[in-house]
Amino acid sequence: MPLTDIKDGQPLAEVLVELEKSYPVRFFFASEWLEPYTVDSQFKGMPIKSVLDELLRGSDIRYSYRFGYAVIFIRDPQRALEHEARLKTAIAKKKTIESRELGDRRKYKPGNRATITGNVKDESTRHPMAGVTVLVNDVETTATDEKGNYTINVLAGENIIHFKSVNFRERVVDARIYSSATLDIILEEAPTILDEVLISEQAVLNRRISQTSLRITDMKRAPTFLGEVDLIKQVQNQPGVTTVGEVAQGFNVRGGGVDQNLVLYDGVPVFNTSHALGFFTAFNADAVSQVSFYKGGIPAEFGGRVSSVLDIKSKEGPLDKWHGGGGIGILSSYLTAGGPVKRDTSSIMASVRSSYSDWVLKTIKSNYQDIQSASVSFYDASLKYTHKVNNKSKLTLSGYTSYDRFSLTNDTLYTSRNIAASIHYDRTFTEKLFGTLSVSFGKYTYGTSDDDPTQAYDLSYGITYPSVKLDFNYEGEHKLSFGVHHTWYDFVPGRLEATQSESIVKNIDMGHERSSESALYFSDAFYWREKFLLEAGLRASFFNRVGEGVTYHYAEGQPRLRQNITDSTVYKGGESMKTYFGLEPRVSLRYTLDAFASIKLGYNRMYQYMHLISNTAAVTPVDIWQSSNTYFKPQIADQVSLGYYRAINENMYEAYVEGFYKVTQNVLDFRDGASLILNKNLETTLLPGDAEAYGVEVSSSKIKGRLLGSLSYTYSRSWRKVDGAWEEEKINDGNRYPSNYDQPHVVQLNWRYGLSRRIFFSGTFVYHTGRPMSLPISGYIVDGVPVITFSDRNKYRIPDYHRLDLALIIEGTHKRKKILDGTWVISFYNAYGRKNAYAVFFQDNGKGFYNPYKLSVVGTIVPSVTYSFKF
Amino acid sequence: MRTRNLLVLLIMLLIGACVDPLKVPDIALEEGLVVDGAITDQPGPYTVQLFSTLSLDGDLDKRKYIPGATVTISDDHGHTVTLTENATGTYQTDADEIQGVVGYTYQVKITLGDGRQYESTPVLLEPAGTVDRVFFQFQENSINQNDLTKPQDAFAVYLDATGTPGASNFFRWRWKGTFHYIAFPELRTRGVGMVEIPDPVPCSGWVYTDTAGLEQIGPCECCDCWAPQYSTDALVSENDFVSEMEFKTVRIAQIPIDKRLFYEKYHIEVEQMSVSQDIYAFWKLVKAQQQSATDLFQPAVVKIKGTIRCTSDPGEKAYGIFSASAVTKNSVFLRRLDIPKGIPPIDTLKTDCRQIYTGATNQRPPFW
C-alpha cells in the first residue's frame, strides 16, 4: 500500500481514510490521536507501513495489523493508563482539573520535548510567588524562583501539571502540550481544610541538601509556650538543631555556637532573635511569609557566619484589599494589617506585638519583694512598603525593630534593642536577568543599668552595621547568581558610665571597634545529563579592621598574658589594623536516582569575622560581640554533608538520612577564670581552638492525610580542642573535650492530627542527652577562704532532657468569604511536668563549699490559651 | 553581677521554675596535698599547714592533716629554716628565727613521710603600700537578694589604698570584724515536771536554790562577749583598671544590720597584703570562682592550680599556696548611731555568751 496521492501537510487521518477507499483495509483509530500527525511529499511512494513507523516513532501511539484487513491503532497503554490514573486520583481528591492546550499544534512532533515557562502569582496580592512546587505527572520537577518564574521541560503530549504552595489552593492543569509555550498561573489562598496538601514548599527530593522551609501553618498549629507562636522553637525542632535550654537565645546547629547562625530579616542580619532572655522569639509569625533554613550546603550568596542561615522574609501587603489579623495571649498581643496604598501598585504591611506581662508579676505573692517591683516588657514591630514602579521594577522598604526591658528591684534594668531596616530595588532587565540593589541599616544595642544612687551605672554594648548589596540572578539553562556585598561594622564592646554624681562606679570606655566586610560571589546551577543538578559557587570575602584602636604586642616565646605585654601600636582613625581574605567554595549536588529517590552532596567553606565572647553556655545579656583583629582570627568552617532522600507511597511519606562532618578553626574558648567584661586585653583571656562536629540525621515524615508528622533521630558529637604552645594556653591539657552543645542523642517527634476540618490535636516530643558541664569535685580552705577544685572541662553531663507539649487548635469556619476568622489555641507545654535541668549551679552548703543544684526553668506543666483572628 | 540571678529568678516564678539538689555521679575524690602557708614582714611565728583535699559533702571542719613531714622555708639570701610540727599537720617557725624582708624571695620545700617531695614557686616579698582610709556607707535593701526573711540593710565597707612606686602593687585584702553583744545566762530555766524553774548558767554569777531562790553571788563572767568575724571572700586589687597605684573606694565587706552585730558597735580591721604575681593570679581565680559558682547561668569553670608542685612525681596533684606578704592595717568602727533607722533590741540569749559564736571571748579587746 504505497502512498501515491498526498499533499504537503495533509492530516494523517485524511490519508488513511483515502487509503480505505482504494484498498481492502480498515483503520481503527480515534481521530484526536492522530490529529497532530501530518504527511508531506517526502513520503510519496513509500509503503504505508514505513510511513506510520516513521511518523509514530517515539509517540505513545502503536498500531497492529489484524485479521488480514484491519489496522488497529492503540495508545500506548502504559502512558495512557498512567494519565488516566492521575486524573482519577486528582478527581478523587476533589481537585479541580482544568484542561489546557499549550503550544502550536502544527509544531507538534511526537517524542519532541517542549519547554513550558510561566509565572505564578498570588491571587489576592498579585505578588509573584516564590517556591511554588511544580509537579509534572506527579513527579516533582521544579519550583518557582524568587520572581515567581518556573521552567519545565516535558515530553510533548498529555501531561498533568500541579502547582502547589503551602496555604494555597492547588491548581491542576491537564495540559495537552504541542510545543514550547508559556503557562501563567494564579493561585488563590486556600481556606485551611483538613486534607490540605502539606507538601513543604519544596519536597525533600528537590530541596538543596541540608535545607528546610519552615511552614507558617505548622508553627501556628504547634503547641506554644505561654501562647507565643514561636519561629525559633520550630527551628529548634529540626534535626541537627539543639538548644541549651528554655532560657537560651537562639539555637545550635550541628554542634556550632549560637553566634554562628546568620539570621536574616528581609536580608538584614538580626543579632538577638529572642525576647525575655530566650523565652520567646522576637519575630511575629503573622508578619512572616517565608522562612528558609540552611544548615549545610549553604549557597554562595550567604556569608559571614559559619553554621547556618535562617532566612526570614516578611509578608508584603496585599495589592487588592485590606486584610489583617491579631492575637491575644497570656503574655502579649499582636496585630497585623496590610493593604493597598494604591490599588495594584503599592501596598503596606504592618505588625506590632507587645507584652503586658507586668500585671502577671504584680499578682505573684512572694517573699522576694523584687518580684513585685519588677517589670518585664517587650515589643516588636515591622513595617513593609512595596511599590511597583513599573512592570520591570519594584521598590520595597522594610523595617523591623524589637525591644526588651527588664526592670528589677526598681534599680537594675536590662535592655536590648534590634533595628533592621532595608530598601530593596528589584529590576528585571530581560526575561532571564534580574537584579536587586539593597541598602540596609542594622543596629543592635544592649546593656544593663542601675539607678541606685551609690552604684548608679550604665553598661552598654552595641553593633551598628549599615550595608549595601547588589545581587543578580540569571535564569537560563544555567541559573546564575552573582553579586557584591559590603557591610560596615561599628562595635561598642562595652562602655561603663556612672550615671549619678554619688555613684562610686568608675567610667570605663572600651571605645569603638570599626571594621568592614566585603564579599563577591558567583554561583551557577545547572542540570547535567538530566539526572545531576549541580550548583557550584565561590564567595570571596575580605575583612578589614580599621582604627582607631590599639594592638598590644606580647613577648615572643611567652604565653599571651597581660604581664607579657611589651609594646602597643596605636592606630589612627581609618587606618587599617588587620586584614583577612577568605575564599569560600560552595558546592551542592543532587543526583536523581528515580522519581522517588535522590542522593545529595554538599560542601561549604564559610568565614566568620565576628565572635560572641561568653563564658556561659547560654547567651546572657552581658556577652560581648567582638570583631576579628590581630589575635582573633576569622572562624573558618568546612562542612561536608551527604544524604539519601526518598519519597514513599505516592509522596505520602518522605524519609532521609543525612550525615555531616564539620571542622571549624579559630573558635574561641575562655581561659579559666577569664574576666571578660570591659577587658582591654581580651586576647589574654580567650584561647583559639578547633571545633569538630559530625553526625547522622535520620528523619521520616508523613506529609499527607489526616495525621501529619515527623520523627527524627540525630546522633552527633561536637568537640573542641584548645592546645596552645603553653600550659596557660591549653584547656584540659590540650585534649579534645565536648563542647557546651555536645548532645549526642536527639529524638524529635511532632504530629498534628485533624480531629475534624477545624480541630487539630498536635504535639511535640523532644529528647536529648544532657549537655556537658564541669563539676566541682573537691575542696580545701586556704587562709580562711574556701577553694574548689573542678573536674576537667565538660567532663560530666546534666541529666537528659525530655519534654512533651500538646495543643488543641480550634479554627474558625473555613468559608472563604467571611468577616472574621478566629482560632483558639490551647497549649500544654511540658505536659508531664518534667523538671528538666536548665543549668547546674552551686549553693553554699553553709561551710563555704558548694553543693550542686539543678535549676529547672520550667518545672511544671504550663498551660496557655491564645485567641487569634484574621479579617 | 547579681542582675542575672534576679532575672532568672523572676521568670522562674512565672512559670513554676524550681531548684532541686542534683544527684551527681559518684566522683572519685582526687586526693591531693594542700599547702596553706605564708611568711610576712610582721613578726612570726609563721605557719605552714599540710592537709588533703576534702570531698565537698564531707565535714570541712575535720581537716585531714598530714603529719610527719619535713618543711623548710628558705630565702634567696642563703637562709633556710626548718619548721616544727606543733600540732598535727601544722608546722611553725620559731618566733624570732626568721622574719620576712621586703625584696627577698621565699620558697617552701616539703618532704612527706613517704618521701614525696614538693616545693612552692619562689615568691618575692613586695612592699605593702598603705591603707589610707577605711570607710563605710549605709545601704538599704542591699543584701540577701531581697529575701525578706533575712536582713536587708547593710553597711558597705570600703577602703582607699595606695601602692608603692616601682612595686607591682598586687594586693590582697582580708578583714577581721569584732562586735560586742550581751547574753542573759542568768535567765536560763529548765523544766521539772510541768514547771520551768530557773537554772542560771554558773558563769552568770547567779545561783538558784529551792530555798533562797535566785541569788547573785558574783559578777557575770559570760554576759558580755566580743566575737570575731573573718572575711571568706577572696579580695584582690583590680590592677587592670588602675593606671597608677591608687585604689579608690574598693568594697571590702558588707556587714548586715543585725541586732546582735550592732548591739553596740562593730569594729572592722582591714589588712592589706602585698602578693607576688603568682599568688595574685591564684586569688584572682578564687575570686572569679566565688563570683561565678553561684551564677544560675552555667557557672564558669575555674580550675585553680596554686603554686605548689610535686617535684618527685610531676603527675601528683598538689594544691594551695605559699605566699610572702608585707602587711599594713587600718580599721574603723561602725556605730549603731550611724544606722539611720531604728533596729530592734538584742534578743534574750539565755546562755553563756562565749558559746554563741566561735572564737567569742569575754575579754574586752584593747582597741574597744
Short mmCIF file of C-alpha atoms in Angstrom, two decimals, chain A residues 14 149 156 171 210 330 372 383 452 565 669 680 770 828:
data_model
loop_
_atom_site.label_atom_id
_atom_site.label_comp_id
_atom_site.label_asym_id
_atom_site.label_seq_id
_atom_site.Cartn_x
_atom_site.Cartn_y
_atom_site.Cartn_z
CA GLU A 14 -7.35 12.03 5.99
CA ASN A 149 9.05 32.12 37.39
CA ALA A 156 5.19 16.80 24.27
CA ARG A 171 -4.08 24.02 40.72
CA SER A 210 20.50 20.36 54.49
CA ILE A 330 -1.35 35.47 78.20
CA GLN A 372 6.56 42.69 92.86
CA LEU A 383 6.54 47.62 58.52
CA ASP A 452 20.66 53.08 92.98
CA ILE A 565 52.79 42.91 77.10
CA ASP A 669 37.04 29.45 74.28
CA LYS A 680 41.03 45.75 77.09
CA GLY A 770 22.02 16.34 78.81
CA PHE A 828 0.14 22.46 77.44
#
